[in-house]
Coordinates of C-alpha atoms and ligand atoms in Angstrom, one line a residue:
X16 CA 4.4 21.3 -15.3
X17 CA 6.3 21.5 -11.6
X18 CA 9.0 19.1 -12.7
X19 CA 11.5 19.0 -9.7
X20 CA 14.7 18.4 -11.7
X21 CA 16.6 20.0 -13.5
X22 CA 16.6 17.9 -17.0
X23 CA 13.8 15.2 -18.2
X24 CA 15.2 11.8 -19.2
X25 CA 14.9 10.5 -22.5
X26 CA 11.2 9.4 -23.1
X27 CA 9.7 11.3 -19.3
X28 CA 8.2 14.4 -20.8
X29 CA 6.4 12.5 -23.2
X30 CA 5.6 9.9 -21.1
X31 CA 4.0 12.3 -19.1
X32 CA 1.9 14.3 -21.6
X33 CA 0.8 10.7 -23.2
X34 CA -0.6 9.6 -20.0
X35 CA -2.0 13.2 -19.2
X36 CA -4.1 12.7 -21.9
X37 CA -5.7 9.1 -21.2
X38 CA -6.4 9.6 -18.0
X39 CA -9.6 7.4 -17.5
X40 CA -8.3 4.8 -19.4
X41 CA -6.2 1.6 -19.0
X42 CA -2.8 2.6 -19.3
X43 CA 0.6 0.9 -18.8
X44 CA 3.8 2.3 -18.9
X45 CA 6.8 -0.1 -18.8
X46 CA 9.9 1.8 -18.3
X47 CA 13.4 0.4 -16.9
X48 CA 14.3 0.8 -13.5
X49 CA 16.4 4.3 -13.0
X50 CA 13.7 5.6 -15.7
X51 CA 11.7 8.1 -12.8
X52 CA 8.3 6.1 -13.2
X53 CA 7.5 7.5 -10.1
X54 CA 7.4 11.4 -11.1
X55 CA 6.1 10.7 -14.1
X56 CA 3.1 8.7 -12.9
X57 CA 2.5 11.7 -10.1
X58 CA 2.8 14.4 -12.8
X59 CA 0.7 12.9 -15.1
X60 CA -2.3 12.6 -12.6
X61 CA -1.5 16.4 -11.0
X62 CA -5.0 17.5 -13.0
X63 CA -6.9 14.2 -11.6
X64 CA -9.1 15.0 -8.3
X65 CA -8.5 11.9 -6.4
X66 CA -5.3 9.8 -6.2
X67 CA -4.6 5.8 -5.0
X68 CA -1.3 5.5 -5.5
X69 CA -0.5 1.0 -4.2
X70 CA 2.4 0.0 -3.4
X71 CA 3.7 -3.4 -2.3
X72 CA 5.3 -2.9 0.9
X73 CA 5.4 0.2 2.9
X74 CA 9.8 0.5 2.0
X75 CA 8.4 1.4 -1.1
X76 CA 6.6 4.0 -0.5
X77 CA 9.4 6.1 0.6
X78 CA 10.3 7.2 -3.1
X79 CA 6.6 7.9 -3.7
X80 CA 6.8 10.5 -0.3
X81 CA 9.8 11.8 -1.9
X82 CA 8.3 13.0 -5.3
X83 CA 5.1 14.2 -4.0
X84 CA 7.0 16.3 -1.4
X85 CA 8.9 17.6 -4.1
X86 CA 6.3 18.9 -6.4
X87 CA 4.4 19.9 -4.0
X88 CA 1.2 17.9 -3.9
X89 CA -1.2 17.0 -0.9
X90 CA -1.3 13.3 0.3
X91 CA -1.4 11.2 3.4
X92 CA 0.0 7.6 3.8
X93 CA -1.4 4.6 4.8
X94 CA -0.6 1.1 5.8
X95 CA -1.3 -1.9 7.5
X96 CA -3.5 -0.3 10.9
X97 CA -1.7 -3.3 12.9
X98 CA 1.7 -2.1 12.2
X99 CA 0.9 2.1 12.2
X100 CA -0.8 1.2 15.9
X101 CA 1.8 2.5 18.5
X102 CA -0.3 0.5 21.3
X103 CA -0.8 -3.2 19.5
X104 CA 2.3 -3.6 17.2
X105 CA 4.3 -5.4 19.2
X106 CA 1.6 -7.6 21.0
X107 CA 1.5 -10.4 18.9
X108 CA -1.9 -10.0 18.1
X109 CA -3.1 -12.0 15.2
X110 CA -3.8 -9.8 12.0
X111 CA -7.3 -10.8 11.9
X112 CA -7.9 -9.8 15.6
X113 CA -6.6 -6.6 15.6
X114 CA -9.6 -4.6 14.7
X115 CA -11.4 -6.0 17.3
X116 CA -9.0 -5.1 19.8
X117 CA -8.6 -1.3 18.0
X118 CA -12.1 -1.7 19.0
X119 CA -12.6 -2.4 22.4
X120 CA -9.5 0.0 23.4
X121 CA -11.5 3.0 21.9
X122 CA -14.8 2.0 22.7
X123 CA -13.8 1.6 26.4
X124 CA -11.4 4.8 26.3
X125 CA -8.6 2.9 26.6
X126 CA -6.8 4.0 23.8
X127 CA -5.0 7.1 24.9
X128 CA -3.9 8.4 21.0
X129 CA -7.5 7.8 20.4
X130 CA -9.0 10.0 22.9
X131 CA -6.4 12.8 22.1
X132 CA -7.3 12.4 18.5
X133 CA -9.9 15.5 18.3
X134 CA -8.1 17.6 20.4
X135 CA -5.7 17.8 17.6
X136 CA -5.8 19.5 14.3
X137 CA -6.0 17.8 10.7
X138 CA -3.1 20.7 9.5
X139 CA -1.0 19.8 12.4
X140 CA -0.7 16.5 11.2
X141 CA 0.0 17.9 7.8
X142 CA 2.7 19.6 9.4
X143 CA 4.5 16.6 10.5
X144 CA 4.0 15.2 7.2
X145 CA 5.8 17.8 5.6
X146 CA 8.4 18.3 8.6
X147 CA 9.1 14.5 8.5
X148 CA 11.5 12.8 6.3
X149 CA 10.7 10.2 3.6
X150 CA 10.4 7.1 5.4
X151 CA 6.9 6.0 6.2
X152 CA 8.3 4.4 9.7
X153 CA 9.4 8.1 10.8
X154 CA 6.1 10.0 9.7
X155 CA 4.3 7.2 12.0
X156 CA 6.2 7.8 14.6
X157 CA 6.5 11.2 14.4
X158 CA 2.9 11.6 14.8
X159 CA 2.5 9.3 17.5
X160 CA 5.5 11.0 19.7
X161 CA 4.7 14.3 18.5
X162 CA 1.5 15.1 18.8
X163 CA 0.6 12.0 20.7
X164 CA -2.4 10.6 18.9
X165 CA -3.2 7.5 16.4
X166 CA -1.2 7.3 13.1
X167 CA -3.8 5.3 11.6
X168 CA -6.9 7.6 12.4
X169 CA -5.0 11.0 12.2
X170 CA -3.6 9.7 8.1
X171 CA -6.5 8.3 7.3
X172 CA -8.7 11.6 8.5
X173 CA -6.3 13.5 6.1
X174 CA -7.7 10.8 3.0
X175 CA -10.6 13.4 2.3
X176 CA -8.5 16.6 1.9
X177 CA -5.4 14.9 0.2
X178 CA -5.2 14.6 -3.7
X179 CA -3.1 11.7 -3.7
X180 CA -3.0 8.8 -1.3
X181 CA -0.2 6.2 -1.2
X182 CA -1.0 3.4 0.1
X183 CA 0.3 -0.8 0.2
X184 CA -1.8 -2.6 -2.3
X185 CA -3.9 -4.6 0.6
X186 CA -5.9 -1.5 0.4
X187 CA -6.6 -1.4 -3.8
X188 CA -7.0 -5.4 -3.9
X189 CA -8.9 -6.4 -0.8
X190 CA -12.5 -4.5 -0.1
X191 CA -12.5 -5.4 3.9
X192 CA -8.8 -3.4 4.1
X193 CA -10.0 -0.5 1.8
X194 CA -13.3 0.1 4.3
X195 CA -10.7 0.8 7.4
X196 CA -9.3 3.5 6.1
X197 CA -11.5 5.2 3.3
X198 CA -15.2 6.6 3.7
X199 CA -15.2 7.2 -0.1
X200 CA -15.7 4.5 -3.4
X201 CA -13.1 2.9 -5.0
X202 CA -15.1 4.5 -8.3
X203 CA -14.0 8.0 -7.0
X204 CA -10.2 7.3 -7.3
X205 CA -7.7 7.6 -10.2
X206 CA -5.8 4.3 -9.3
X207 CA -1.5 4.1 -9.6
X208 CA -0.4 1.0 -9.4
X209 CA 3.6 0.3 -9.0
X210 CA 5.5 -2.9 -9.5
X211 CA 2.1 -3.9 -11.6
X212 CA 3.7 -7.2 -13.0
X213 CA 3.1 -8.6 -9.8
X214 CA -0.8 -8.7 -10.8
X215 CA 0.3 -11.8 -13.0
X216 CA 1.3 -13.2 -9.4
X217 CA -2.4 -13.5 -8.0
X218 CA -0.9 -16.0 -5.5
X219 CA 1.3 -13.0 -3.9
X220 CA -2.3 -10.9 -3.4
X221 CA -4.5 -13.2 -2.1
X222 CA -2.5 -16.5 -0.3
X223 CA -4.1 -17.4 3.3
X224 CA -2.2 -20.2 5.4
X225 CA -3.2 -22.5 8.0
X226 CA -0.8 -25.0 10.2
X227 CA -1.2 -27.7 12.6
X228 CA -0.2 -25.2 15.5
X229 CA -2.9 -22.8 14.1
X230 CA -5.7 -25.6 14.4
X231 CA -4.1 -26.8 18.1
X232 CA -4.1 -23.1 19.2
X233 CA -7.6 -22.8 18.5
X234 CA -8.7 -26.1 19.8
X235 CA -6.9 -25.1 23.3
X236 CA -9.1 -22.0 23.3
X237 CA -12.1 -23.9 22.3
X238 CA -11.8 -26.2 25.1
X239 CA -10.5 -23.8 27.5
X240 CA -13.9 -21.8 27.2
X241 CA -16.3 -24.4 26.5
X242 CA -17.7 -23.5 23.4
X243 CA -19.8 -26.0 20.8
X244 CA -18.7 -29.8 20.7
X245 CA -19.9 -29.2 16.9
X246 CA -16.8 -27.2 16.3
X247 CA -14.3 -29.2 18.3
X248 CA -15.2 -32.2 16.5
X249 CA -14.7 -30.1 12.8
X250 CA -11.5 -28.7 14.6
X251 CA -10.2 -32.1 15.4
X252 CA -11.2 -33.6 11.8
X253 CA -9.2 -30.4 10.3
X254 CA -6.2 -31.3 12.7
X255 CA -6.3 -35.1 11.3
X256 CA -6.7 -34.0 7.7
X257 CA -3.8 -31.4 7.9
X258 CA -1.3 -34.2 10.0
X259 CA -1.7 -36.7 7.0
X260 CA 0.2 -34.2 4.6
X261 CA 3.3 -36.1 3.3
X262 CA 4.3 -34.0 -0.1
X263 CA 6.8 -31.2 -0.2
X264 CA 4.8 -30.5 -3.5
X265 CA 1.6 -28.5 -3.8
X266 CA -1.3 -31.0 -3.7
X267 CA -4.9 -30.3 -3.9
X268 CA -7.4 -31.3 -1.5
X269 CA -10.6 -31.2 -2.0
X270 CA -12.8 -28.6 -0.8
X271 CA -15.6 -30.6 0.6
X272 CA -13.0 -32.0 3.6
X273 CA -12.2 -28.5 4.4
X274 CA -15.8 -26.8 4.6
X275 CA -18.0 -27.2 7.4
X276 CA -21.0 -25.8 5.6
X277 CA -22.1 -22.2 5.9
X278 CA -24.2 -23.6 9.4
X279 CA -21.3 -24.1 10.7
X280 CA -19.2 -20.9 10.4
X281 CA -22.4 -19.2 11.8
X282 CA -22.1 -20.9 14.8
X283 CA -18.3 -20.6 14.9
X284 CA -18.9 -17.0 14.0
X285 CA -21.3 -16.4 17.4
X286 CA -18.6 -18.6 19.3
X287 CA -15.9 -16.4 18.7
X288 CA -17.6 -13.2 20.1
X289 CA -18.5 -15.5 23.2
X290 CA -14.8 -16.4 23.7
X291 CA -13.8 -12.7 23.1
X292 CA -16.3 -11.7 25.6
X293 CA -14.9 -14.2 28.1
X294 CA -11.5 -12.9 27.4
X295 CA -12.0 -9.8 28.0
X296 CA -13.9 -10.3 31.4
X297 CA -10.6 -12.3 32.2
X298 CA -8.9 -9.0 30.9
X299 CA -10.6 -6.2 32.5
X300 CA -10.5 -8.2 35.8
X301 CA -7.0 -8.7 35.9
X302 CA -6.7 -5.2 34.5
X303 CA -4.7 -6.1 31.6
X304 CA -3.9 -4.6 27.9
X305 CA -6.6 -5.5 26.4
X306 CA -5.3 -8.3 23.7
X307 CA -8.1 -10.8 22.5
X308 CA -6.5 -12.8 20.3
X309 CA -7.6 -16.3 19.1
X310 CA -6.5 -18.5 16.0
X311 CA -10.3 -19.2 15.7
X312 CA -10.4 -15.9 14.1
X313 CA -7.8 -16.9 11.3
X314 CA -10.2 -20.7 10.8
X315 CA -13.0 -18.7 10.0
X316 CA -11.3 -16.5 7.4
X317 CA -9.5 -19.0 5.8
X318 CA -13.4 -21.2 5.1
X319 CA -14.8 -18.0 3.4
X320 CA -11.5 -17.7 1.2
X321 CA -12.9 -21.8 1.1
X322 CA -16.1 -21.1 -0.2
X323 CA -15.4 -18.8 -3.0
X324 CA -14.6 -20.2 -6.0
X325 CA -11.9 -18.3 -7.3
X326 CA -9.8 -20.2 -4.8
X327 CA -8.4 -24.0 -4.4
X328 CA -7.1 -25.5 -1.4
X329 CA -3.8 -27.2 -1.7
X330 CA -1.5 -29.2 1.3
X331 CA 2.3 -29.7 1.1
X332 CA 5.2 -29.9 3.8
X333 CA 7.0 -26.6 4.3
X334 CA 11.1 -26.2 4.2
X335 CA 11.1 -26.9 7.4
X336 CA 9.0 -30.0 7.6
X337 CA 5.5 -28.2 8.9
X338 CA 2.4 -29.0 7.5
X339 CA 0.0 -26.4 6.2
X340 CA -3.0 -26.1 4.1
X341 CA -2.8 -23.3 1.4
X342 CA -5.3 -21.5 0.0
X343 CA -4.7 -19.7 -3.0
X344 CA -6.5 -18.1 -5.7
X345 CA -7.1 -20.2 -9.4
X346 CA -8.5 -17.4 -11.2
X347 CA -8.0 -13.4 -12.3
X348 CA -11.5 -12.4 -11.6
X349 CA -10.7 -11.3 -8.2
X350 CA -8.4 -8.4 -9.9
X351 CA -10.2 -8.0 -12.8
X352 CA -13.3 -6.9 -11.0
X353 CA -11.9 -4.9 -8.5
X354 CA -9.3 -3.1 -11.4
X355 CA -12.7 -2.6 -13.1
X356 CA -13.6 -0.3 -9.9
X357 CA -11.7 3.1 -10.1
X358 CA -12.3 6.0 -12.8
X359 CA -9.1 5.4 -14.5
X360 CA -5.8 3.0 -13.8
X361 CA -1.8 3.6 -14.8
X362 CA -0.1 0.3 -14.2
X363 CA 3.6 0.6 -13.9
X364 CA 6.9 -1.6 -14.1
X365 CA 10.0 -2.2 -15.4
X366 CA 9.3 -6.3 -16.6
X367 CA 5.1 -5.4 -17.3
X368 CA 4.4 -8.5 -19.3
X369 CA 3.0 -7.6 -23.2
X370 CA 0.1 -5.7 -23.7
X371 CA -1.7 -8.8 -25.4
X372 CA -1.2 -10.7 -22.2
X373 CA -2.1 -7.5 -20.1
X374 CA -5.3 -6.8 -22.0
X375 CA -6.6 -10.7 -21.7
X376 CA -5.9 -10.8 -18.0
X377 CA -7.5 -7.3 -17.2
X378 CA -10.3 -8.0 -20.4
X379 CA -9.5 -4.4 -21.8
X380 CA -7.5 -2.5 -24.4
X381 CA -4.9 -0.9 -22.4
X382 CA -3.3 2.3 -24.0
X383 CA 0.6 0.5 -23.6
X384 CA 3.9 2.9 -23.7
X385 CA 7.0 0.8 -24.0
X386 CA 9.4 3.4 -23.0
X387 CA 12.3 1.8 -24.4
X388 CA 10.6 1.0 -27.8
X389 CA 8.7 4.6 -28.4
X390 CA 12.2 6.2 -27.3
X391 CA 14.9 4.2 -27.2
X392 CA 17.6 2.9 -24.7
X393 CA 17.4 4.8 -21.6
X394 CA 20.7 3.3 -20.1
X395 CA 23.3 3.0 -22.6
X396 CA 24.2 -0.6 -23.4
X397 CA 28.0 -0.6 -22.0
X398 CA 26.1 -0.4 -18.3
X399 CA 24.4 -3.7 -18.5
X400 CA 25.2 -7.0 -18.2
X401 CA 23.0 -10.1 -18.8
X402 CA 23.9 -13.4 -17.2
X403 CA 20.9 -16.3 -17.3
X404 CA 21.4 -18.3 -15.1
X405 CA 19.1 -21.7 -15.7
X406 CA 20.2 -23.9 -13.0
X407 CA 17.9 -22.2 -10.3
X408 CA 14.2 -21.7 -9.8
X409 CA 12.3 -19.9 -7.2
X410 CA 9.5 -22.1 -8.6
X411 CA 7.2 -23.0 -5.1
X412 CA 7.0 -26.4 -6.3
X413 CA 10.5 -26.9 -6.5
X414 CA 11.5 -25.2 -3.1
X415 CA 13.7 -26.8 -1.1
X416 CA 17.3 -26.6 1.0
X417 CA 19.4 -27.6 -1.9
X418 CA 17.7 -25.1 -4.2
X419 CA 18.0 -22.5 -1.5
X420 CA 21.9 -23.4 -1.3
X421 CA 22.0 -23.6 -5.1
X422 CA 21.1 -19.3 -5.2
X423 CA 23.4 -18.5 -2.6
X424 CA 26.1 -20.1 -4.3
X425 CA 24.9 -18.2 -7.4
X426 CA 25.1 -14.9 -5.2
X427 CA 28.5 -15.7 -3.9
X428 CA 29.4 -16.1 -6.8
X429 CA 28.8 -12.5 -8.4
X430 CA 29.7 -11.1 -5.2
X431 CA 33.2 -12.2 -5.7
X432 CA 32.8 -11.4 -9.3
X433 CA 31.5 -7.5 -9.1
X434 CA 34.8 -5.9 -7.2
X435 CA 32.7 -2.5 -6.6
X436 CA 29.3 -0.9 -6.1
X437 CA 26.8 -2.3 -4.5
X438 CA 24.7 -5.4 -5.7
X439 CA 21.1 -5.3 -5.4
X440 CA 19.6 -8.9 -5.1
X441 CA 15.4 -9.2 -4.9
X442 CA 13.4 -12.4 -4.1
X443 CA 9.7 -13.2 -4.6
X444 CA 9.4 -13.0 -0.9
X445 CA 10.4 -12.7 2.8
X446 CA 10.6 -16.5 3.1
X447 CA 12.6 -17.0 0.3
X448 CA 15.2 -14.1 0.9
X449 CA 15.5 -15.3 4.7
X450 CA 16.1 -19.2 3.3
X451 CA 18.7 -18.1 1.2
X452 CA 20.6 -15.3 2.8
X453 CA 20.9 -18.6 5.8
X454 CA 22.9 -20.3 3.6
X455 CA 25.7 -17.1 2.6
X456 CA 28.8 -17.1 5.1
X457 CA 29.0 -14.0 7.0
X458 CA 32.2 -12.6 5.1
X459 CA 29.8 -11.5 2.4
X460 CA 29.1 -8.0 3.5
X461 CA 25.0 -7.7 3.2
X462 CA 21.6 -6.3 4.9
X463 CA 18.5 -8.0 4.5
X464 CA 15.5 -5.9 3.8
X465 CA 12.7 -7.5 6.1
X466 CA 9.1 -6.9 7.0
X467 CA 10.2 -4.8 9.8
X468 CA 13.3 -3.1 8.3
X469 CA 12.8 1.3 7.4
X470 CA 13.9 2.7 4.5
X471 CA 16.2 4.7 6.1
X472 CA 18.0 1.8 7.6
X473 CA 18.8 0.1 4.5
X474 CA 20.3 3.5 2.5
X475 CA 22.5 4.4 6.0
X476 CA 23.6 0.7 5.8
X477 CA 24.4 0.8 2.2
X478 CA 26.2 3.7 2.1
X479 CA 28.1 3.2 5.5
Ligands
SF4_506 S1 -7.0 3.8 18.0 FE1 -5.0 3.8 17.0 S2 -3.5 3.7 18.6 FE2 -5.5 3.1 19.5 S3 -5.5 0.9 19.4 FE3 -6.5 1.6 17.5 S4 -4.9 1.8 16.0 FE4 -3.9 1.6 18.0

């Protein structure tokens, strides 16, 4: 075994060897954070032929880089195309749009990174995965300065030849993402899964929003380029339905005032490539980036998340007074099905809910190590401190300015509590970090890990 350190931690060794032996299986290994899930869970799969190794945001896959650099092991990175696309990142482009416009830029040679692409080797790229530091930003970047080509195409090219893949879990939990980047079956892979008690989350997977300005947007293009009086009469119906919206609280609405009916989305389907065609005329003559982008695009893939039946639509008023329609998902079977896919799965986390509760919503009988229970304490009692703290709930329901207020108080306060070291605070989201760290006077020392913030900027920050 290539373990990189010098001594195992109480419980990894074994760990290791346990899950070595199930692979194929449903395993879950819950193990506090500071345990070294992440070597174990590489180490464990180093006999298995193909690798997925999720993750929920692409910060985290920095420790993931780290461990497989240090053993040793083959693997490429990928995540969201949009962000990895040195031409399109910063456009603005809607996230729906912005394969279409990858696209059109290749199709039509636009794309310079594209047409270098074959001129330049799969082990060069290697190279600048292994001459690269940890941080998924750099490698990116690296490869697009570098050597000059796509990020996307030249990590995803590598998918084929690597053993283990990391990538943000978008590509395990959504087919459509999966098919950009892998040529292979989801059956073929030995799937890693990190942070794994977000699976009881489904909302966090599978949530699609649409707002007044969204529908407007869309009706300006509609108009703008003459398309089907069909579809601005459903667009102006959708517009009414979502200005009536009142409650701050989640409320249903029912599906039929929502879905046009599959004839419908056909035609909105056909109208869309019209308008994209027009655009890009308009484009091409004004010689222009190319940048079709239309909120029509996002309509049309909120009504098929409408259709299927393992999601409800809901309305409520946002913190900030905007209407929006919500789509989120009611039942596991989305997950279940698609965790059914791979040869084997190892779900990971330091709070993984009970096997009991694990095996009903995944319908198996998972092969569970409770790291702490099988080998006892792996951080010694003195070095932790419990506090509950009722009086607060990130509870979407309840969200509001005086709950928001009410956390950073509750921050505040341990920050004038804790007189050293660094305090680690994690939300359920973006939105709900950026609500409360508004609310936190700026004498409180702090960086805020966003969407767009690298790994590398948050460890030279914290230990500046
Ligand atoms: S080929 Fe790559 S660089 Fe070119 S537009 Fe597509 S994602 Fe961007």
């Amino acid at each position: 075994m290539k373990f990189p350190y010098t001594t195992f931690r109480r419980g990894q060794k074994e760990s290791i060897e346990r899950i070595a032996k199930r692979l194929g299986s449903t395993i879950v290994l819950k193990a506090p954070t500071g345990f070294g899930k992440t070597i174990v869970a590489i180490l464990s799969h180093i006999k298995a032929p193909k690798v997925l190794y999720v993750v929920r945001t692409r910060n985290e896959m920095a420790p993931v880089v780290r461990e497989l650099k240090a053993v040793n092991e083959g693997f490429t990175i990928v995540f969201s195309g949009r962000r990895m696309c040195p031409i399109l990142r910063n456009v603005g482009i809607e996230p729906e749009d912005f394969w279409i416009n990858c696209r059109l830029l290749r199709e039509k040679g636009l794309c310079p990174y594209y047409e270098r692409l074959n001129k330049v080797s799969s082990s060069s790229v290697e190279r600048v995965l292994r001459t690269s530091g940890i941080d998924p930003h750099e490698i990116v970047a690296n490869i697009a300065n570098k050597l000059g080509i796509c990020p996307f195409f030249a990590l995803s090219r590598l998918i084929n030849n690597s053993k283990f893949i990391v990538a943000t879990y978008p590509y395990l939990f959504k087919e459509e993402v999966f098919r950009t980047a892998f040529s292979d079956d989801l059956s073929e892979y030995y799937v890693i899964i990190d942070e794994a008690h977000t699976l009881l989350n489904i909302q966090s997977l599978y949530e699609e929003v649409l707002s007044e300005p969204d529908v407007e947007a869309a009706l300006r293009d509609v108009r703008t380029y003459s398309l089907g009086k069909d579809f601005i009469d459903y667009l102006i119906k959708l517009r009414d339905l979502i200005s009536r919206i009142k409650s701050k609280m989640l409320k249903k609405v029912e599906k039929a005032y929502v879905y046009p009916g599959e004839g419908l989305i056909q035609l909105m389907e056909d109208d869309i490539i019209e308008l994209r065609l027009k655009k890009l005329k308009e484009m091409i003559d004004a010689r222009n980036l190319i940048n079709i982008s239309t909120k029509l695009t996002k309509i049309v893939k909120f009504l098929k998340y409408v259709k299927d039946e393992n999601f409800e639509v809901y309305g409520h008023l946002d913190i900030d007074g905007s209407r929006k329609l919500r789509i989120l998902p009611t039942s596991y079977n989305l997950v279940r099905d698609r965790l059914k896919m791979p040869k084997g799965l190892l779900l990971m986390s330091g709070t993984m809910p009970r096997k009991d509760i694990v095996d009903k919503i995944l319908e198996c009988d998972s092969y569970y190590i409770d790291v702490e229970e099988d080998y006892g304490r792996i951080f010694p009692h003195y070095n932790i401190f419990y506090a509950v703290y009722t009086a607060v709930t990130s509870s979407f329901r309840k969200r509001s300015i005086a709950e928001y207020i009410k956390y950073a108080e509750l921050l505040k306060g341990v920050f004038n509590t804790v007189n050293k070291g660094v305090i680690l605070a994690l939300y359920p989201s973006y939105e709900f970090m950026d609500n409360v760290v508004s609310h936190i006077e700026n004498d409180v020392t702090m960086i805020s890990e966003g969407p767009k913030t690298s790994f590398a900027e948050v460890v030279n920050e914290v230990f500046s």
